[in-house]
């Protein structure tokens, strides 16, 4: 039976009214919550304990209101610049290994961010994801406390990285995206802001802890990974990912070297040298909030310990001290990974 036109119109106007209300709430919120200097926009706003730009706060409201998760969905959650690009490639190629040959793989022609959507850039009207086959993959940088409750019961892979490396990676990335009409962001300013927790999706430590604590309570639902462990033992991590996503490697696949092939396909050396990642542009979101970022910005050095070139002894000790204080009773160890 088809829906009558009047019913459709009523439904549409209800949706419009809901969305208008969301925008009003958002405007009111932005006027009332604390703001501080942003890294690539004028201000970041403290929304429920985390520093976000106004677009992302609005998108968070949109996701809460319109995104319908399915129990089989799998999320990749990470703090920005923790290696999301790499994990996206690894998760996508592991889960979909039956769909592509390694000689003509999707990832040879598309940037890793094209593999599955970043929920944070979903605006109204939200994309229809219902046609995607299960399990659907989504990425997010939202801390766990800002996710809609239904998502928190889905499987989540969380990727964490050493904070000094995150700071340096983020500073480089944000300097590239920062509009030319803003004064340059010095490393000293970025450092002070980072230490105070003020950077997109920060504070870093609270972000990591939001997933770490949940992973202790529910290890079957949250796979907590560290960038440094992926660097050290990528094959072990790929096997973990496959099992976690419900698609463990068969003995035959292992015998044929499928794990090693995935690792090689997604390696920094391979991906960063592909034409699509040297000269392609990644589009995030759609319509007004669409953001285009050159793929090459997601591939800088891909190393651990690059902070040593940039941070003084005093700066590194200050971040280590914060990390120690914030994590001390959590059981999470970040420092001696390499
Ligand atoms: P650096 O700036 O330290 O080089 P994100 O994907 O979350 O934005 O993180 C980007 C960081 O991951 C960058 O770190 C980038 O170089 C690194 N990276 C991207 N692809 C990688 C890969 N295949 N292997 C290792 N590191 C990778």
XYZ file of C-alpha atoms and ligand atoms in Angstrom:
365
model
C 0.000 0.000 0.000
C 1.447 3.374 -0.943
C 1.607 6.226 1.531
C -0.937 8.938 0.856
C 0.534 12.322 -0.208
C -0.997 14.112 2.761
C 0.606 11.649 5.199
C 4.007 12.106 3.516
C 3.648 15.872 3.776
C 2.714 15.629 7.443
C 5.715 13.387 8.047
C 7.995 15.794 6.207
C 6.790 18.810 8.118
C 7.259 16.923 11.389
C 10.825 16.133 10.329
C 11.414 19.752 9.323
C 10.053 20.920 12.644
C 12.283 18.433 14.510
C 15.317 19.589 12.588
C 14.495 23.273 13.118
C 14.211 22.562 16.834
C 17.592 20.812 16.751
C 19.138 23.884 15.077
C 17.574 26.201 17.649
C 18.860 24.050 20.506
C 22.280 24.022 18.881
C 22.389 27.812 18.504
C 21.349 28.260 22.101
C 23.932 25.731 23.269
C 26.771 27.418 21.398
C 25.911 30.747 23.013
C 25.961 29.311 26.500
C 28.881 26.867 26.713
C 32.570 27.753 27.340
C 34.764 28.466 24.327
C 38.514 28.649 23.821
C 40.966 29.133 20.934
C 40.618 26.547 18.176
C 43.390 24.934 16.132
C 41.851 25.436 12.711
C 38.811 27.518 13.502
C 38.348 30.534 15.730
C 36.871 28.605 18.646
C 36.320 25.182 20.098
C 33.427 24.712 22.507
C 33.262 22.535 25.587
C 30.378 20.171 24.959
C 29.789 17.721 27.825
C 33.447 17.777 28.784
C 34.952 17.603 25.249
C 36.225 20.351 22.947
C 34.500 20.333 19.572
C 33.882 22.820 16.796
C 30.291 24.019 16.334
C 29.709 21.939 13.144
C 30.712 18.770 14.923
C 28.521 19.556 17.923
C 25.585 19.984 15.557
C 26.465 16.747 13.777
C 26.583 14.983 17.127
C 23.014 16.129 17.754
C 22.080 14.911 14.250
C 23.640 11.500 14.880
C 21.811 11.207 18.204
C 18.506 12.123 16.587
C 18.643 10.445 13.173
C 21.269 7.689 13.019
C 19.799 4.220 13.399
C 22.458 1.770 14.447
C 22.105 -1.966 13.912
C 23.322 -4.471 16.475
C 25.745 -5.900 13.884
C 27.443 -2.547 13.153
C 31.159 -2.312 13.878
C 32.726 1.039 14.772
C 36.279 2.258 14.566
C 36.732 4.902 17.238
C 39.878 6.950 17.693
C 41.233 10.281 18.811
C 42.229 12.289 15.717
C 45.735 11.480 14.371
C 46.000 8.141 16.131
C 46.218 6.172 12.881
C 42.537 6.070 11.843
C 43.490 6.027 8.153
C 45.601 2.905 8.649
C 43.027 1.065 10.753
C 40.277 1.915 8.265
C 42.320 0.273 5.529
C 43.109 -2.756 7.702
C 39.536 -3.289 8.918
C 38.000 -2.819 5.482
C 40.424 -5.122 3.685
C 40.204 -7.757 6.419
C 36.412 -7.809 6.575
C 35.948 -7.674 2.787
C 38.828 -9.929 1.778
C 36.491 -12.174 -0.224
C 35.411 -9.223 -2.419
C 38.708 -7.984 -3.854
C 41.844 -9.434 -5.370
C 45.089 -7.975 -4.108
C 46.180 -7.084 -7.647
C 43.148 -4.861 -8.287
C 42.038 -3.899 -4.821
C 39.629 -1.063 -3.973
C 42.406 0.483 -1.872
C 44.692 0.753 -4.888
C 42.277 3.252 -6.443
C 40.552 4.913 -3.472
C 41.824 6.607 -0.340
C 41.303 4.677 2.916
C 38.703 7.218 4.032
C 36.459 6.175 1.112
C 36.136 2.690 2.553
C 33.533 3.522 5.183
C 31.829 6.664 6.527
C 32.989 8.936 9.313
C 29.811 9.428 11.311
C 30.911 12.782 12.714
C 30.382 14.498 9.355
C 26.847 13.282 8.861
C 24.481 16.207 8.574
C 20.729 16.426 8.084
C 19.264 14.757 6.116
C 21.410 11.882 7.269
C 22.670 9.483 4.568
C 20.567 6.373 4.095
C 22.863 3.575 5.218
C 20.149 0.906 5.271
C 21.318 -0.664 1.999
C 24.819 -1.373 3.265
C 25.364 -5.079 3.888
C 25.853 -6.220 7.486
C 28.136 -5.880 9.271
C 28.320 -2.194 8.392
C 31.511 -0.328 9.269
C 31.561 3.241 10.600
C 34.291 5.451 11.981
C 34.012 8.111 14.643
C 36.217 10.413 16.685
C 33.523 11.000 19.305
C 34.486 9.932 22.816
C 32.388 7.055 24.083
C 30.361 9.334 26.357
C 29.136 11.324 23.339
C 27.924 8.303 21.378
C 24.217 7.487 21.228
C 23.527 4.694 23.766
C 22.618 2.148 21.076
C 26.032 2.490 19.431
C 27.778 1.723 22.704
C 26.288 -1.764 22.603
C 27.816 -2.443 19.140
C 31.324 -3.791 18.608
C 33.938 -1.041 18.718
C 37.598 -1.131 17.763
C 39.398 1.684 19.607
C 42.783 2.864 18.423
C 45.009 4.716 20.874
C 48.409 6.341 20.220
C 51.170 7.812 22.335
C 50.034 11.393 23.132
C 53.272 13.197 22.219
C 53.117 11.624 18.755
C 49.425 12.539 18.540
C 50.228 16.145 19.431
C 52.920 16.477 16.757
C 50.819 14.732 14.123
C 47.800 16.886 14.964
C 49.803 20.119 14.960
C 51.131 19.400 11.457
C 47.681 18.381 10.195
C 45.851 21.366 11.670
C 48.474 23.822 10.390
C 47.737 22.496 6.885
C 43.965 22.945 7.332
C 44.113 26.248 9.199
C 42.681 29.080 7.060
C 45.277 31.479 5.699
C 43.524 34.472 7.280
C 44.264 33.145 10.771
C 47.716 33.727 12.285
C 49.910 30.597 12.165
C 49.532 28.188 15.095
C 52.907 27.890 16.821
C 53.971 24.583 18.301
C 54.201 26.291 21.698
C 50.565 27.386 21.518
C 49.417 23.975 20.277
C 51.381 22.354 23.108
C 49.773 24.546 25.786
C 46.303 23.948 24.371
C 46.885 20.183 24.128
C 48.146 19.996 27.713
C 45.036 21.888 28.849
C 42.944 19.297 26.995
C 41.885 21.851 24.363
C 42.083 20.382 20.874
C 39.403 18.902 18.620
C 37.790 15.999 20.563
C 40.086 16.629 23.533
C 41.054 16.186 26.272
C 43.095 13.333 24.779
C 43.350 11.456 28.088
C 39.626 11.502 28.874
C 38.929 10.346 25.313
C 41.196 7.330 25.651
C 39.906 6.521 29.128
C 36.275 6.618 27.995
C 36.983 3.589 25.794
C 39.643 1.958 27.945
C 37.334 1.652 30.960
C 34.526 0.294 28.792
C 36.911 -2.223 27.201
C 37.796 -3.574 30.656
C 34.112 -4.022 31.458
C 33.237 -5.503 28.096
C 36.250 -6.919 26.236
C 34.108 -8.859 23.737
C 32.532 -5.585 22.609
C 35.540 -3.248 22.640
C 38.864 -4.171 21.110
C 41.412 -1.704 22.467
C 44.445 -1.343 20.196
C 47.566 0.785 20.281
C 49.161 2.291 17.170
C 52.544 1.153 18.442
C 51.438 -2.467 18.720
C 50.081 -2.355 15.166
C 53.505 -1.065 14.072
C 55.325 -3.811 15.932
C 53.126 -6.790 15.135
C 50.747 -5.941 12.307
C 50.032 -9.590 11.475
C 48.972 -10.331 15.052
C 46.674 -7.301 15.014
C 45.118 -8.236 11.667
C 44.311 -11.692 13.015
C 42.803 -10.124 16.141
C 40.727 -7.789 13.988
C 39.444 -10.640 11.839
C 38.400 -12.688 14.867
C 36.848 -9.665 16.581
C 34.825 -8.760 13.486
C 33.520 -12.331 13.348
C 35.589 -13.451 10.362
C 38.650 -15.327 11.633
C 41.187 -16.442 9.046
C 40.912 -20.030 7.918
C 43.962 -22.282 7.973
C 43.947 -22.157 4.179
C 44.012 -18.345 4.157
C 46.883 -18.330 6.626
C 48.718 -20.870 4.477
C 48.212 -18.675 1.400
C 49.674 -15.637 3.194
C 46.453 -13.580 3.150
C 47.327 -11.925 6.480
C 50.708 -10.753 5.178
C 49.118 -9.532 1.949
C 46.644 -7.364 3.883
C 49.462 -5.956 6.005
C 51.502 -5.143 2.910
C 48.537 -3.605 1.063
C 47.826 -1.281 4.015
C 51.437 -0.459 4.847
C 52.495 3.173 4.952
C 55.036 2.564 2.186
C 52.443 1.074 -0.141
C 49.458 3.352 0.518
C 51.377 6.623 0.665
C 52.946 5.973 -2.735
C 49.699 5.325 -4.585
C 48.615 7.995 -7.042
C 45.211 8.317 -5.329
C 46.878 9.063 -1.992
C 49.458 11.425 -3.482
C 47.056 13.556 -5.529
C 43.478 12.562 -4.626
C 41.091 14.512 -2.413
C 38.945 12.925 0.281
C 35.437 14.306 0.772
C 33.912 14.077 4.228
C 30.219 14.584 4.812
C 28.000 16.292 2.310
C 26.292 19.539 1.303
C 27.167 22.590 3.418
C 29.426 20.808 5.883
C 31.412 19.021 3.184
C 35.104 19.111 3.845
C 37.707 18.250 1.228
C 41.120 17.146 2.468
C 44.030 16.130 0.241
C 44.659 12.434 0.821
C 48.360 13.055 1.240
C 47.670 14.964 4.478
C 46.774 11.631 6.077
C 50.226 10.228 5.331
C 53.042 12.204 6.911
C 55.724 9.955 8.417
C 53.885 7.045 9.996
C 56.534 6.557 12.688
C 56.651 6.225 16.440
C 58.675 8.724 18.464
C 58.723 11.544 15.890
C 57.967 13.930 18.797
C 61.636 13.726 19.798
C 62.495 16.057 16.905
C 60.026 18.697 18.072
C 59.589 18.683 21.848
C 62.119 19.907 24.402
C 62.963 17.733 27.396
C 60.784 19.984 29.538
C 57.813 19.728 27.177
C 58.041 15.952 26.934
C 58.292 15.615 30.711
C 55.248 17.817 31.155
C 53.088 15.671 28.869
C 54.412 12.469 30.438
C 53.516 13.871 33.863
C 49.949 14.616 32.751
C 49.663 11.157 31.198
C 50.939 9.565 34.381
C 48.503 11.511 36.589
C 45.478 10.951 34.383
C 46.029 7.241 33.831
C 47.531 6.236 37.133
C 44.599 4.254 38.523
C 43.313 2.987 35.196
C 45.687 0.115 34.454
C 46.401 1.641 31.017
C 50.092 2.096 30.293
C 51.052 4.444 27.487
C 54.680 5.473 27.949
C 57.061 2.560 27.452
C 55.731 1.228 24.177
C 58.929 1.628 22.217
P 52.146 11.110 11.513
O 51.623 12.488 11.333
O 52.859 10.931 12.831
O 52.986 10.637 10.380
P 44.807 9.625 11.366
O 44.680 8.620 10.285
O 44.085 9.244 12.623
O 44.494 10.989 10.883
O 46.345 9.605 11.797
C 47.332 10.036 10.907
C 48.656 9.470 11.355
O 48.722 8.090 10.984
C 49.810 10.160 10.662
O 50.904 10.113 11.585
C 50.031 9.254 9.461
O 51.271 9.390 8.858
C 49.838 7.899 10.103
N 49.513 6.850 9.123
C 48.650 6.925 8.084
N 48.647 5.770 7.388
C 49.515 4.941 8.009
C 49.954 3.612 7.759
N 49.507 2.907 6.723
N 50.865 3.079 8.595
C 51.338 3.785 9.651
N 50.969 5.043 9.935
C 50.063 5.624 9.132
